[in-house]
XYZ file of C-alpha atoms in Angstrom:
421
model
C -25.924 -2.296 19.487
C -24.936 -2.983 16.137
C -25.219 -6.860 15.419
C -21.442 -8.618 15.378
C -21.347 -10.747 12.138
C -18.646 -12.664 13.827
C -21.693 -14.672 15.760
C -23.048 -15.781 11.780
C -21.033 -17.075 9.361
C -23.219 -16.133 6.707
C -23.266 -12.491 7.555
C -18.911 -13.212 7.720
C -18.788 -14.937 4.676
C -20.786 -11.692 2.637
C -18.563 -9.513 4.556
C -15.130 -10.760 3.550
C -16.151 -11.027 -0.092
C -17.428 -7.424 0.069
C -14.506 -6.156 2.239
C -12.084 -8.371 -0.924
C -13.826 -6.745 -3.303
C -12.719 -3.178 -1.433
C -9.097 -4.684 -0.798
C -8.938 -5.367 -4.815
C -10.044 -2.076 -5.693
C -7.548 0.064 -3.546
C -5.022 -2.573 -4.635
C -5.714 -1.906 -7.884
C -5.291 2.078 -7.853
C -2.144 2.025 -5.542
C -0.346 -0.011 -7.842
C -0.929 2.070 -10.699
C 2.240 4.328 -9.101
C 4.715 2.037 -10.201
C 3.487 2.757 -13.976
C 2.939 6.421 -13.357
C 6.689 7.111 -12.016
C 8.199 6.415 -15.320
C 5.114 7.481 -17.385
C 5.203 10.947 -15.454
C 8.950 11.395 -15.250
C 9.039 11.257 -19.218
C 5.365 12.818 -19.335
C 6.691 15.759 -17.233
C 10.741 15.727 -17.569
C 11.234 14.841 -14.233
C 15.294 13.093 -11.732
C 14.372 10.530 -9.875
C 13.357 12.383 -6.851
C 10.783 14.538 -8.501
C 9.574 11.357 -9.888
C 8.947 9.854 -6.415
C 6.790 12.677 -5.605
C 3.934 10.407 -6.873
C 4.456 8.262 -4.181
C 4.630 10.945 -1.548
C 1.631 12.268 -2.634
C -0.246 8.823 -2.627
C 1.047 7.970 0.543
C 1.029 11.228 2.685
C -2.293 11.774 2.010
C -2.536 8.540 5.227
C -0.853 10.549 7.472
C -2.690 13.827 7.286
C -6.190 11.861 6.931
C -5.628 8.834 9.289
C -7.404 10.731 12.648
C -9.792 12.980 10.514
C -11.073 9.347 8.507
C -11.598 7.948 12.123
C -13.867 11.226 13.097
C -15.791 10.648 9.646
C -16.113 6.400 10.463
C -17.537 7.472 14.062
C -20.103 9.724 12.943
C -21.267 8.076 9.436
C -19.959 4.014 10.520
C -17.755 1.885 8.352
C -20.473 1.372 5.474
C -21.136 4.941 4.893
C -17.093 5.531 5.295
C -16.345 2.790 2.485
C -18.616 4.432 0.274
C -17.642 8.315 0.787
C -13.943 6.467 0.487
C -14.523 5.433 -2.969
C -16.446 8.631 -4.277
C -13.340 10.485 -3.176
C -11.728 7.952 -4.928
C -13.084 9.156 -8.169
C -13.170 12.477 -7.609
C -9.276 12.060 -7.644
C -9.416 10.254 -10.976
C -11.132 13.316 -12.521
C -8.753 15.634 -11.263
C -5.997 13.363 -13.640
C -8.164 14.905 -16.915
C -7.211 18.384 -16.305
C -4.077 17.418 -15.183
C -2.916 15.405 -18.390
C -4.765 18.445 -20.726
C -3.007 20.944 -19.363
C 0.421 18.666 -18.392
C 0.729 20.229 -14.947
C 2.865 17.803 -12.713
C 1.556 19.359 -9.448
C -2.315 18.722 -10.544
C -1.066 14.910 -11.060
C 0.608 15.018 -7.839
C -3.213 16.765 -5.936
C -5.330 13.873 -7.932
C -2.932 11.437 -6.409
C -3.247 13.032 -3.159
C -7.174 12.945 -3.110
C -7.359 9.583 -4.095
C -4.828 8.892 -1.676
C -7.547 10.195 0.990
C -10.297 8.151 -0.330
C -7.690 5.163 0.244
C -7.203 6.473 3.641
C -10.969 5.957 4.436
C -11.048 2.537 2.660
C -8.151 1.423 4.972
C -9.443 3.041 8.169
C -12.377 1.050 7.576
C -11.644 -2.110 6.362
C -8.420 -2.754 8.432
C -9.871 -3.031 11.481
C -13.121 -4.341 9.969
C -11.200 -7.869 8.616
C -9.131 -7.645 12.139
C -12.094 -8.060 14.421
C -14.571 -9.968 12.671
C -13.290 -13.190 13.944
C -10.907 -14.433 16.370
C -7.600 -12.526 17.016
C -5.634 -15.549 16.749
C -6.721 -15.929 12.661
C -6.685 -12.576 12.302
C -3.284 -12.739 9.536
C -5.113 -15.366 7.839
C -8.436 -13.168 7.226
C -5.638 -10.309 6.136
C -4.022 -12.842 3.938
C -7.211 -13.517 1.886
C -7.683 -9.407 1.571
C -4.153 -9.558 0.659
C -4.316 -11.849 -2.152
C -7.018 -9.741 -3.679
C -5.411 -6.419 -2.983
C -2.010 -8.232 -4.747
C -3.988 -9.954 -7.744
C -5.271 -6.395 -8.688
C -1.584 -4.985 -8.093
C -0.340 -7.637 -10.378
C -3.137 -6.745 -13.024
C -2.408 -3.021 -12.798
C 1.057 -2.515 -14.218
C 0.069 -5.006 -16.977
C -3.025 -3.158 -18.153
C -1.792 0.698 -17.365
C 1.809 -0.294 -18.897
C 0.321 -1.362 -22.135
C -1.332 1.848 -22.616
C 1.147 3.908 -20.595
C 4.491 3.035 -21.230
C 3.641 1.340 -24.537
C 6.954 2.141 -27.113
C 7.987 3.909 -24.288
C 11.565 4.019 -25.320
C 10.939 4.974 -28.959
C 9.013 8.248 -27.837
C 11.898 8.697 -25.330
C 14.637 8.834 -28.263
C 12.308 10.483 -30.493
C 12.390 13.387 -27.946
C 16.078 13.656 -27.382
C 16.496 15.317 -31.186
C 13.334 17.412 -31.123
C 13.263 20.918 -31.030
C 11.601 22.544 -27.812
C 7.869 23.353 -29.818
C 8.112 19.686 -31.214
C 8.798 18.089 -27.768
C 6.244 19.883 -25.978
C 3.085 18.841 -28.641
C 5.229 15.165 -27.836
C 5.028 15.681 -24.742
C 1.301 16.392 -24.488
C 0.161 13.690 -26.542
C 2.087 11.643 -24.062
C 0.571 13.301 -21.410
C -3.435 12.482 -22.886
C -3.078 8.801 -22.614
C -4.097 9.256 -18.825
C -7.318 11.108 -19.784
C -9.365 8.132 -20.744
C -8.531 5.210 -18.353
C -9.068 7.554 -15.134
C -12.541 8.440 -16.328
C -13.181 4.729 -16.684
C -11.603 4.583 -13.091
C -13.713 7.540 -11.701
C -17.400 6.187 -13.362
C -16.504 2.307 -11.954
C -15.408 4.126 -8.760
C -19.115 5.576 -8.552
C -20.785 2.652 -9.396
C -18.911 0.437 -6.114
C -19.913 3.231 -4.022
C -23.449 3.394 -4.860
C -23.187 -0.425 -4.759
C -21.166 -0.791 -0.885
C -24.483 2.076 -0.083
C -26.724 -0.434 -0.524
C -25.251 -3.316 0.161
C -26.429 -5.620 3.408
C -22.840 -4.995 5.030
C -23.449 -5.210 8.655
C -22.125 -2.588 11.032
C -19.423 -4.426 13.557
C -18.408 -3.161 17.615
C -14.632 -1.828 18.377
C -15.046 -0.522 21.320
C -16.246 -3.557 23.321
C -13.498 -5.464 26.087
C -13.973 -8.736 27.266
C -13.346 -8.752 30.997
C -9.326 -9.207 30.998
C -9.138 -6.605 28.356
C -11.121 -4.502 29.963
C -9.207 -4.917 33.643
C -5.735 -4.612 32.060
C -6.913 -1.221 30.149
C -8.813 0.118 33.652
C -6.160 3.026 34.515
C -5.679 3.520 30.696
C -6.262 6.810 29.933
C -4.148 7.117 26.719
C -3.081 5.166 23.426
C -0.339 6.345 24.225
C 0.181 3.814 26.727
C 0.129 0.708 24.496
C 3.740 0.441 23.882
C 2.799 -2.526 21.411
C 0.906 -0.167 19.425
C 3.668 2.681 19.240
C 6.425 0.179 18.080
C 3.994 -1.867 15.849
C 3.192 2.335 13.990
C 7.236 2.706 13.107
C 7.169 -1.166 11.938
C 4.235 -0.285 9.641
C 5.457 3.062 8.802
C 9.282 0.950 7.355
C 7.262 -2.007 5.845
C 4.882 0.468 4.125
C 8.283 2.298 2.929
C 10.064 -0.852 1.857
C 6.857 -2.207 0.268
C 6.324 0.331 -1.860
C 10.030 0.664 -2.991
C 9.814 -2.995 -3.805
C 6.581 -2.775 -6.167
C 7.371 1.267 -7.363
C 11.144 1.695 -8.224
C 11.630 -1.956 -9.584
C 10.710 -0.381 -13.282
C 12.898 2.386 -12.771
C 15.566 0.485 -11.491
C 15.368 -1.889 -14.096
C 15.221 1.034 -16.811
C 17.386 3.377 -15.603
C 19.641 1.210 -13.250
C 20.131 -1.789 -15.160
C 19.762 -0.849 -19.273
C 16.606 -3.297 -19.260
C 14.296 -2.667 -22.296
C 10.946 -0.603 -20.860
C 9.071 -3.246 -22.509
C 10.554 -6.223 -20.661
C 11.055 -3.901 -17.370
C 7.203 -2.726 -17.043
C 6.323 -6.474 -16.133
C 8.698 -6.268 -12.545
C 6.128 -5.173 -10.906
C 3.641 -7.530 -11.561
C 6.475 -9.924 -10.590
C 6.852 -8.201 -7.275
C 3.015 -8.764 -6.406
C 2.860 -12.081 -7.888
C 5.997 -12.853 -4.995
C 3.634 -11.377 -2.895
C 0.565 -13.266 -3.723
C 2.320 -16.600 -3.438
C 3.899 -15.172 0.388
C -0.148 -14.174 1.146
C -1.070 -18.160 0.030
C 1.588 -19.637 2.162
C 0.202 -17.476 5.039
C -3.054 -19.193 4.506
C -2.036 -22.522 4.896
C 0.455 -22.188 7.467
C -1.269 -19.417 10.408
C -1.733 -19.988 12.743
C -1.593 -24.059 12.148
C 2.051 -24.618 11.528
C 3.352 -21.327 12.491
C 2.540 -18.154 14.509
C 1.672 -14.683 12.966
C 5.254 -13.557 15.417
C 7.044 -16.164 13.501
C 5.673 -15.321 10.006
C 6.675 -11.857 10.584
C 10.478 -12.568 12.083
C 11.080 -14.875 8.919
C 9.499 -12.133 6.762
C 12.281 -9.517 8.303
C 15.219 -11.866 7.857
C 14.139 -12.643 4.295
C 14.066 -9.097 3.381
C 17.650 -8.746 4.577
C 18.629 -11.512 2.656
C 17.013 -10.428 -0.396
C 18.192 -7.047 -0.270
C 21.521 -8.053 -0.005
C 21.229 -10.367 -2.749
C 19.981 -7.237 -4.590
C 23.069 -4.963 -4.380
C 25.711 -7.392 -4.710
C 24.674 -8.695 -8.525
C 23.398 -7.135 -11.662
C 21.636 -7.090 -14.573
C 18.042 -9.509 -14.477
C 19.572 -11.127 -11.139
C 19.378 -7.687 -9.189
C 16.177 -6.353 -10.697
C 14.508 -10.134 -9.901
C 15.602 -10.100 -6.402
C 13.669 -6.479 -5.642
C 11.003 -8.374 -7.140
C 11.442 -10.944 -4.805
C 11.074 -9.003 -2.051
C 7.390 -9.302 -2.419
C 7.407 -12.042 -0.972
C 9.173 -11.242 2.329
C 6.922 -8.342 2.469
C 3.190 -10.462 2.190
C 2.950 -11.467 5.708
C 4.289 -8.118 7.744
C 1.195 -6.051 6.861
C -1.305 -9.169 8.134
C 1.085 -9.646 10.902
C 1.633 -6.343 12.351
C -2.177 -5.288 12.449
C -3.095 -7.331 15.671
C 0.037 -7.586 17.215
C 0.172 -3.483 17.479
C -3.791 -3.444 18.246
C -3.929 -6.570 20.796
C -5.064 -5.578 23.983
C -6.774 -2.707 22.941
C -10.223 -2.408 23.269
C -11.682 0.496 23.632
C -8.737 2.364 22.018
C -8.885 -0.053 19.074
C -10.474 2.657 16.560
C -8.123 5.386 17.034
C -5.031 2.855 17.546
C -6.086 1.723 14.035
C -5.670 5.202 12.840
C -1.981 5.347 14.148
C -1.565 2.020 11.887
C -3.105 4.487 8.467
C -1.029 7.230 9.467
C 1.909 4.825 9.462
C 1.389 4.210 5.627
C 2.766 7.799 5.192
C 6.169 5.313 5.253
C 5.136 5.027 1.548
C 5.690 8.529 1.005
C 8.945 8.976 2.567
C 11.277 6.208 1.997
C 10.684 5.977 -1.851
C 11.559 9.876 -1.895
C 14.837 8.898 0.286
C 15.454 6.301 -1.902
C 15.391 8.532 -4.856
C 17.547 11.218 -3.466
C 20.311 8.118 -2.853
C 19.477 7.225 -6.536
C 20.817 10.515 -7.792
C 23.334 11.073 -5.563
C 24.454 7.803 -5.838
C 23.269 5.343 -8.216
C 19.855 3.256 -8.443
C 21.321 -0.131 -6.936
C 23.116 1.599 -3.648
C 20.122 3.379 -2.977
C 18.549 0.083 -1.794
C 20.930 -0.028 1.207
C 17.644 1.437 2.880
C 15.787 -1.720 3.139
C 18.419 -3.144 5.274
C 17.973 -1.743 8.583
C 14.071 -1.653 7.911
C 13.882 -5.219 7.655
C 15.907 -5.217 10.647
C 13.859 -3.450 13.000
C 10.495 -5.081 11.979
C 12.178 -8.598 13.308
C 12.790 -6.579 15.970
C 9.244 -6.013 16.422
C 8.140 -10.057 15.348
C 10.774 -10.695 18.529
C 10.734 -8.685 21.039
C 8.871 -5.083 20.548
C 4.958 -6.774 20.266
C 5.890 -8.489 23.843
C 6.182 -4.978 25.472
C 3.252 -3.833 27.180
């Protein structure tokens, strides 16, 4: 049987550091979408709905690949699975090179889907790993620490890539309006080529990390074991579908990831197109969203479970999301955009709390249950597309009504849903 790192403090600390690096990496890659959406909207001349296919391509891979990822992890283990996930992400980054050279939007989307496939493998390994690495009561605290790593990277990503891809974008868009077809095509080709160097560098870094993880001391952990209480409760269980807390938690995760992606990936475009804020200023709003999330994670590491329970933190998050969403809808200008960024504070503790509440008591069904939660990350594919459709049909601000029922359901799961066994 593989050694349990929770029994050895040194192993646990090393494991947390390694998993923290992984959370940093997929945070950086995931939150690049906030820059890619307005960048590709201009480079590929898209409407709102089409531009949010960037988020769709990234997140639908979780739905498609979660079950295969669980099968891969069962065959090769957590550590090798994480290494493989990084290699797959590198392949996705390399796809951006021919996509940029041909300025083919569908190829960009394919590259994002491949990267999402690697992320699905990483998430399928890393989230249950950190959840089971210690007592279930403090799982939200450990995932909050991982969230800080993830969101620090997410805060840096739009600043770094925004400086490269969105530099002088307002001037570029103004020039495009007065150009003929040939000159416009040449200008757009030059714009698209900006992604080649950064994504090539990204691919090299990801391969290097894959090698480091492969040769690291990261131990395997046992996820199929059950203590006597859990084993007795699950004696007659034959399917993961017999756990209502998991199924309700899966829907909560779906809605949560949808509103998290909306808060982070739409805010730059909303600032530009919805409130007339210059690109040079608008490109920082996703960073503000991620900073708000980091603040929320820090609050979580201090307060959970010492002062408030995981359930109570989730209830507060749902209520705060409703309040901030309504404020964004009924205000204008910088204030409205800042309320969207502040949704990061409401979102911070949702992901860490859903995992342990949804997986509690699953025992030998933990791995497949984790796959359900990973599949639910497809909410980041569906809800932003709905937002984009509503933005085109009505306006970008009114489209934010979509977040209100989502946060209401998150509150319900925290208050009642997770207790249903």
